[in-house]
mmCIF file of C-alpha atoms in Angstrom:
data_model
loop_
_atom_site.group_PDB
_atom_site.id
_atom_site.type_symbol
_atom_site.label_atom_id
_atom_site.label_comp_id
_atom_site.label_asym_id
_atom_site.label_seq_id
_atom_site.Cartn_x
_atom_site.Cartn_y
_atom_site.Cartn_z
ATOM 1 C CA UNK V 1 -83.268 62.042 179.589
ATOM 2 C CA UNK V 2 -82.912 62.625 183.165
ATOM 3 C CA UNK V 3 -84.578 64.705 185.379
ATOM 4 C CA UNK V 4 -84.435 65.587 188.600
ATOM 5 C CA UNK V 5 -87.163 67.118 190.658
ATOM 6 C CA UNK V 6 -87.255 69.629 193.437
ATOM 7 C CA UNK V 7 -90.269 72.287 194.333
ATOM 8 C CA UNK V 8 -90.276 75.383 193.030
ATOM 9 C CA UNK V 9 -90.431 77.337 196.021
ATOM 10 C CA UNK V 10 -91.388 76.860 200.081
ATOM 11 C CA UNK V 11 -91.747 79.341 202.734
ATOM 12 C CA UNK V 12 -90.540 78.756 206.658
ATOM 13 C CA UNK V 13 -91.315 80.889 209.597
ATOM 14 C CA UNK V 14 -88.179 82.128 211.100
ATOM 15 C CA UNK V 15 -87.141 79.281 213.754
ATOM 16 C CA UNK V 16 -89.085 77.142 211.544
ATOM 17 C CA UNK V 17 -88.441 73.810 209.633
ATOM 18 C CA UNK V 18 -88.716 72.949 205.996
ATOM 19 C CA UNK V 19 -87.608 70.079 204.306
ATOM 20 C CA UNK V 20 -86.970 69.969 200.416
ATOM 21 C CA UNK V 21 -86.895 67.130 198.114
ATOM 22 C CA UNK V 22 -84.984 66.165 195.261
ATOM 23 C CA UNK V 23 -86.477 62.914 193.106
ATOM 24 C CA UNK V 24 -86.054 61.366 189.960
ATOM 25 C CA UNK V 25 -88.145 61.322 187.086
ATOM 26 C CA UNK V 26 -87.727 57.555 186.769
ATOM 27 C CA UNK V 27 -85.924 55.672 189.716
ATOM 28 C CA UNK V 28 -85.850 56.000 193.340
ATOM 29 C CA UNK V 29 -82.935 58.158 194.814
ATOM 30 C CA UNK V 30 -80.760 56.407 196.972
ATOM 31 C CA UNK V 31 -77.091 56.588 198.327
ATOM 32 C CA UNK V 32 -75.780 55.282 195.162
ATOM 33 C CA UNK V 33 -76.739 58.583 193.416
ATOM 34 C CA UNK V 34 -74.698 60.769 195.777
ATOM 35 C CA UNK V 35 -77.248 63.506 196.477
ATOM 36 C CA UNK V 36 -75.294 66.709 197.045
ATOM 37 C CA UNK V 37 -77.164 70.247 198.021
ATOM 38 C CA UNK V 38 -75.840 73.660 197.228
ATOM 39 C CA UNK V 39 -77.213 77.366 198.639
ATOM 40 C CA UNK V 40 -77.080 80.205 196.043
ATOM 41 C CA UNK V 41 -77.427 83.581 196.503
ATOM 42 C CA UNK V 42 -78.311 86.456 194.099
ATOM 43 C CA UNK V 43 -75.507 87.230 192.136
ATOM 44 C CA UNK V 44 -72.858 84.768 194.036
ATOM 45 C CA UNK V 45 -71.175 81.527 193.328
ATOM 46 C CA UNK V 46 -72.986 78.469 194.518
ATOM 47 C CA UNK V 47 -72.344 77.033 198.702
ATOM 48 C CA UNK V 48 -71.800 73.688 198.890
ATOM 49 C CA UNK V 49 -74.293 72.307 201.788
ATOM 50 C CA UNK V 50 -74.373 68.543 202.010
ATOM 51 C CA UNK V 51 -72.360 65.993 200.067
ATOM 52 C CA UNK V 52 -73.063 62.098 200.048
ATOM 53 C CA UNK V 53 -76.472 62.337 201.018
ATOM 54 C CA UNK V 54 -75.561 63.622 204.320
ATOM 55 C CA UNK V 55 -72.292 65.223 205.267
ATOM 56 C CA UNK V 56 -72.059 68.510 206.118
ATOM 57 C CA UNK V 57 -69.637 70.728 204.359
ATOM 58 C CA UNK V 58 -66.995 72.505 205.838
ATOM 59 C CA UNK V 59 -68.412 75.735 208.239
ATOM 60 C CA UNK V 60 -72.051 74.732 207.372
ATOM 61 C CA UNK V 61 -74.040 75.317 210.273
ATOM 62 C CA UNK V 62 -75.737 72.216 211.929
ATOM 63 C CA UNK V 63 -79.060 72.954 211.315
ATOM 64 C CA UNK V 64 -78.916 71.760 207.848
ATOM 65 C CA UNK V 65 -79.041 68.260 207.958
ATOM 66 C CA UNK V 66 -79.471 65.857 204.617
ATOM 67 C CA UNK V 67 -81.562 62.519 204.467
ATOM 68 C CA UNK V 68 -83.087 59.750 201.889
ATOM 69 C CA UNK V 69 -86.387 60.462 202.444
ATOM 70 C CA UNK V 70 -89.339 57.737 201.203
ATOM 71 C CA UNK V 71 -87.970 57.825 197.726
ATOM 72 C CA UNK V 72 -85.978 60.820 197.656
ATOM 73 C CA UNK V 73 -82.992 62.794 198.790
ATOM 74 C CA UNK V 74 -83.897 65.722 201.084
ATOM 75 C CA UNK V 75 -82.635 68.923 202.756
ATOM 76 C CA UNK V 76 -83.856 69.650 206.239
ATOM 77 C CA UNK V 77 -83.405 73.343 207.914
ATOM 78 C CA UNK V 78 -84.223 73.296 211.341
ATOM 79 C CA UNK V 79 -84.471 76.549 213.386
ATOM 80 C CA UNK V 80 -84.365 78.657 209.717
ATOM 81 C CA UNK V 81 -82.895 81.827 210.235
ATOM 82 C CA UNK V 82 -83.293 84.749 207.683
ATOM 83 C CA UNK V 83 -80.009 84.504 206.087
ATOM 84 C CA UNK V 84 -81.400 80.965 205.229
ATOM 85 C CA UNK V 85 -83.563 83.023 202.669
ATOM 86 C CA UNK V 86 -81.661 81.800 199.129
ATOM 87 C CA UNK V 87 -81.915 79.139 196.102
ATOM 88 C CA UNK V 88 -81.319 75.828 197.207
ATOM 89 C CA UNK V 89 -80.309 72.911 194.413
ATOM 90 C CA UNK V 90 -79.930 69.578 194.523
ATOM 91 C CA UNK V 91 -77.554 67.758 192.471
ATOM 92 C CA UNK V 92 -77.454 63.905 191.607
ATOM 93 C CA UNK V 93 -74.454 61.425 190.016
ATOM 94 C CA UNK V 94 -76.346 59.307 187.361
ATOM 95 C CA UNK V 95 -73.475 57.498 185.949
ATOM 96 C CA UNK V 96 -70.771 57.710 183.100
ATOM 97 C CA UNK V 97 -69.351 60.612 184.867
ATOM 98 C CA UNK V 98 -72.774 62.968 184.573
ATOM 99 C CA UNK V 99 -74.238 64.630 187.416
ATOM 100 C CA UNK V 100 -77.589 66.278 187.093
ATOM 101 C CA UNK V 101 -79.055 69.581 188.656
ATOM 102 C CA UNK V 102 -82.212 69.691 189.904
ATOM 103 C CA UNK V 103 -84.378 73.086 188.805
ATOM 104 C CA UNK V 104 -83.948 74.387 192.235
ATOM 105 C CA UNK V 105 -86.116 75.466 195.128
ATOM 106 C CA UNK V 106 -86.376 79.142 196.255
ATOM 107 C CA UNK V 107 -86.781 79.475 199.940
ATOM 108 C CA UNK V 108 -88.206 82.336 201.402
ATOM 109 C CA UNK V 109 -87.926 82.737 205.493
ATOM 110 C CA UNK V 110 -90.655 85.095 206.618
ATOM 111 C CA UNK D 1 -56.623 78.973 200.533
ATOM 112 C CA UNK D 2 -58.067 76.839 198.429
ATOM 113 C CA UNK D 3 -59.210 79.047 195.175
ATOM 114 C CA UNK D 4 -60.486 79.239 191.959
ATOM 115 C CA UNK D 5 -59.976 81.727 189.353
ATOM 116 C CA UNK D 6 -61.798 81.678 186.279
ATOM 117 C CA UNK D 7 -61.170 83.880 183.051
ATOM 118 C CA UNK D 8 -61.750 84.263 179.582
ATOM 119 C CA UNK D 9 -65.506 85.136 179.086
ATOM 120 C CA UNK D 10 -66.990 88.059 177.637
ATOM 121 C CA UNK D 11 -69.212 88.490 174.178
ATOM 122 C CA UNK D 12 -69.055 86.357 171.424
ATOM 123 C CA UNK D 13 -71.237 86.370 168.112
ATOM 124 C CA UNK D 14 -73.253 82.951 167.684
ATOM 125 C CA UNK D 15 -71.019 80.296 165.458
ATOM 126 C CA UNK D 16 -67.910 81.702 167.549
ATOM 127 C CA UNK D 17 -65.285 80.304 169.897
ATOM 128 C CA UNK D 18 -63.941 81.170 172.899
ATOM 129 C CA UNK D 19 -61.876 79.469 175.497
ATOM 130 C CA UNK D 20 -62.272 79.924 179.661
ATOM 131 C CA UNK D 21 -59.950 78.869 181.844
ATOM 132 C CA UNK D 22 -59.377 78.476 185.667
ATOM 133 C CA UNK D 23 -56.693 78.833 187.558
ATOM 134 C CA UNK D 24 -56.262 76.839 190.914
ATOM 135 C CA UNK D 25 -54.177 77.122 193.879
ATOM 136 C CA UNK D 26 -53.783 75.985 197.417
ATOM 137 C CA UNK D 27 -54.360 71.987 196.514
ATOM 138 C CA UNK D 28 -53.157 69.331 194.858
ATOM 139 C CA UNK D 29 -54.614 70.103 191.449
ATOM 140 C CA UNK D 30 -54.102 66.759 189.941
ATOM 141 C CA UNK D 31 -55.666 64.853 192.749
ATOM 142 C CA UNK D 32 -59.195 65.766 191.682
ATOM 143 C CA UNK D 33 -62.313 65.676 189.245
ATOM 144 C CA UNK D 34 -62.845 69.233 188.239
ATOM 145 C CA UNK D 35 -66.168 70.764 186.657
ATOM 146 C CA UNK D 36 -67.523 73.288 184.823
ATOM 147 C CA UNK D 37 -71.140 74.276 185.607
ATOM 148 C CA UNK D 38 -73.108 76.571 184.396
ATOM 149 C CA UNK D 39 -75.843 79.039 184.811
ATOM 150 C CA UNK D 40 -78.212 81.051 182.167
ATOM 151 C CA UNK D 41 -79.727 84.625 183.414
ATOM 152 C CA UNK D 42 -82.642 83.595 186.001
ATOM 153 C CA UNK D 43 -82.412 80.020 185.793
ATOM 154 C CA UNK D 44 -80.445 77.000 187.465
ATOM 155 C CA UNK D 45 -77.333 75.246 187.677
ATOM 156 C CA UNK D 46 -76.519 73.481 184.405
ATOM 157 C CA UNK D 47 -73.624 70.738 185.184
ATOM 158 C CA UNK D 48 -71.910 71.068 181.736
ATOM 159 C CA UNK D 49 -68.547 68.939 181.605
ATOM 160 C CA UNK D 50 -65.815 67.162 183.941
ATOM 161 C CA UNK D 51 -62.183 65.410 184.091
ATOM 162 C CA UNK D 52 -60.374 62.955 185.414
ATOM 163 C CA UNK D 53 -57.772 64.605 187.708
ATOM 164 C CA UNK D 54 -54.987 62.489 185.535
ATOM 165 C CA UNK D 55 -56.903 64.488 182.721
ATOM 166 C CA UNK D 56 -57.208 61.302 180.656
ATOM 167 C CA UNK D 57 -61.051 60.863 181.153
ATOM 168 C CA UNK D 58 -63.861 63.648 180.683
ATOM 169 C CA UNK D 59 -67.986 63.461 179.826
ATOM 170 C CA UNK D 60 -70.061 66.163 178.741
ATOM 171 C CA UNK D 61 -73.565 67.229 178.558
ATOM 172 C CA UNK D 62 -75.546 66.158 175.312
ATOM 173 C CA UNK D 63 -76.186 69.861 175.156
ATOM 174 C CA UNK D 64 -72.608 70.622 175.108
ATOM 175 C CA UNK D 65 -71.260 67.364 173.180
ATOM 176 C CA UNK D 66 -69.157 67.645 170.262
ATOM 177 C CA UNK D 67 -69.006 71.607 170.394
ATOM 178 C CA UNK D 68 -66.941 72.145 174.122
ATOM 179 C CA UNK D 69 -63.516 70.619 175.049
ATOM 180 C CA UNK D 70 -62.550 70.125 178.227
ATOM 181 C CA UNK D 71 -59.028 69.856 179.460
ATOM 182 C CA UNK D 72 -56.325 70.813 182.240
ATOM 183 C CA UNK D 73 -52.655 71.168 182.599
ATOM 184 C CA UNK D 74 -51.596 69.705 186.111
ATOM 185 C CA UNK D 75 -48.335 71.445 185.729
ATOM 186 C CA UNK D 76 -49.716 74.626 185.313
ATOM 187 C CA UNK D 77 -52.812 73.967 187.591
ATOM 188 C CA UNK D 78 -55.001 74.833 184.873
ATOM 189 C CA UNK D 79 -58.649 73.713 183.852
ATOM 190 C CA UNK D 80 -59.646 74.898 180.420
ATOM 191 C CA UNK D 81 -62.597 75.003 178.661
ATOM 192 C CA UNK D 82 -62.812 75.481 174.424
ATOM 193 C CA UNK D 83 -66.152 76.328 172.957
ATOM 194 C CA UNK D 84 -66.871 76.476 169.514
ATOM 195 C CA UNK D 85 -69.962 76.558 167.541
ATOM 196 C CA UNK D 86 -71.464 78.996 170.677
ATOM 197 C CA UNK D 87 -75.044 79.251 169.972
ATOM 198 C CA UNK D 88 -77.322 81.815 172.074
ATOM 199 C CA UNK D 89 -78.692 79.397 174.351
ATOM 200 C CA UNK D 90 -74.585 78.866 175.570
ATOM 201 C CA UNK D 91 -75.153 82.085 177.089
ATOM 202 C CA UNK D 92 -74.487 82.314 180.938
ATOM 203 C CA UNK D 93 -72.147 82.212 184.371
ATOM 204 C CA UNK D 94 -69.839 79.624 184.030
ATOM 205 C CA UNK D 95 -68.342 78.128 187.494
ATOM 206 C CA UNK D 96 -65.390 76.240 187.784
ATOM 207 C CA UNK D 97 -65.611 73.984 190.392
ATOM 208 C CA UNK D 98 -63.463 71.254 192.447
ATOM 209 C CA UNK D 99 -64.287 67.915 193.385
ATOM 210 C CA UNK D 100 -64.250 66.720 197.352
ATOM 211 C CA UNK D 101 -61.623 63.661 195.572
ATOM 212 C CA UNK D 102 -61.014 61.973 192.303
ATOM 213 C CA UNK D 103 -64.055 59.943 192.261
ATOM 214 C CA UNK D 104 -67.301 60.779 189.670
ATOM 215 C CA UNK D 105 -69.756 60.413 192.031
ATOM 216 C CA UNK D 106 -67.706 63.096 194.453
ATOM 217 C CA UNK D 107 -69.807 66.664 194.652
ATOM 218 C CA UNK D 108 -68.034 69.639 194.375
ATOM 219 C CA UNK D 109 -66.241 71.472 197.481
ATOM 220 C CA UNK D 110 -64.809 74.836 196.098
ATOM 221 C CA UNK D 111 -66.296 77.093 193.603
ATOM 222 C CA UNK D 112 -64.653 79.891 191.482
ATOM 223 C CA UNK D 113 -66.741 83.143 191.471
ATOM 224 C CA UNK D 114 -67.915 82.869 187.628
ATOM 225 C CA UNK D 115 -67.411 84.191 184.114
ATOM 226 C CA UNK D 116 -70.011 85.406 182.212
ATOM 227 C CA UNK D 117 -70.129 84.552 178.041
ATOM 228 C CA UNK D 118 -72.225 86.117 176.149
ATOM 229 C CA UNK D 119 -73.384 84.964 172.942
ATOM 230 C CA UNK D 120 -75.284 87.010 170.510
ATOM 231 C CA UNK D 121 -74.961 88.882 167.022
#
């Protein structure tokens, strides 16, 4: 079974940066797994972020950038802002048509 | 706009059915992969099941296997989602959502704003 990692929770100044991860329980993440990150809010739908390891969606701000970092996919917030306070997930294609969440990573801005 | 509608949740006792759809407009509805994803009370996103935008290809979770059918009507633009055999642990917000193409690999653009099931006795 696959699982995919992220930390359970960081916390960022305001202006700050923060980078989360998202790995794999048993290969490296690369391009080939398509890393994608969403932002969630209490009681809304899921934001798409960053598709394809590191396009920005549409209207997402440029301070959120995506990598490959080491051996993992990874979201970058530079300058965070308190609106940035929310759930962040990562989400990786692993083949046959099955993408897997990661458990998410609560960000708190403070 | 680009939107999603989804429908068709509400309570359901355990060994029940129930079918969600979601409606799309403002795109080319048979141009893309479209998935539902899910989302139990206080925990994460749960990717649950996908198709094809021709509708002749879909994968499931194992979780999900054998119990939820996934389909759409491209002349309707309409993604539908039949669940039998609910069990409690099926309980949650389930989000339609839309591909960026037709591609597996593709992440998802456009969410609908959720339907909740809930299953218990």
């Amino acid at each position: 079974q696959t699982v995919v990692t992220q930390e359970p929770s960081f916390s960022v100044s305001p202006g700050g940066t923060v980078t989360l991860t998202c790995g794999l329980s048993s290969d490296s993440v690369s391009t080939s797994y398509y890393p994608s990150w969403y932002q969630q809010t209490p009681g809304q739908a899921p934001r798409t972020l960053i598709y394809n390891t590191n396009s920005r969606s549409s209207g997402v701000p440029d301070r959120f950038s995506g990598s490959i970092l080491g051996n993992k996919a990874a979201l970058t917030i530079t300058g965070a802002q308190a609106d940035d306070e929310s759930d962040y997930y990562c989400a990786l294609y692993v083949g046959r048509g099955i993408k897997v969440f990661g458990g998410g990573t609560k960000v708190t801005v403070l | 706009e680009v939107q999603l509608l989804e429908s068709g949740g509400g309570l359901v006792q355990p060994g029940g059915s129930l079918r969600l759809s979601c409606a799309a407009s403002g795109f080319t509805f048979s141009s893309y992969t479209m998935t539902w994803v899910r989302q139990a009370p206080g925990k994460g996103l749960e990717w649950v099941s996908a198709i094809s935008g021709s509708g002749a290809y879909t994968y499931s979770a194992d979780s999900v296997k054998g119990r939820f059918t996934l389909s759409r009507d491209n002349s309707k633009n309409t993604l539908s989602l039949q669940m039998n055999s609910l069990r409690v642990e099926d309980t949650a917000v389930y989000y339609c959502a839309k591909g960026y193409g037709n591609s597996w690999g593709d992440a998802f653009d456009i969410w609908g704003q959720g339907t909740m099931v809930t299953v218990s006795s």
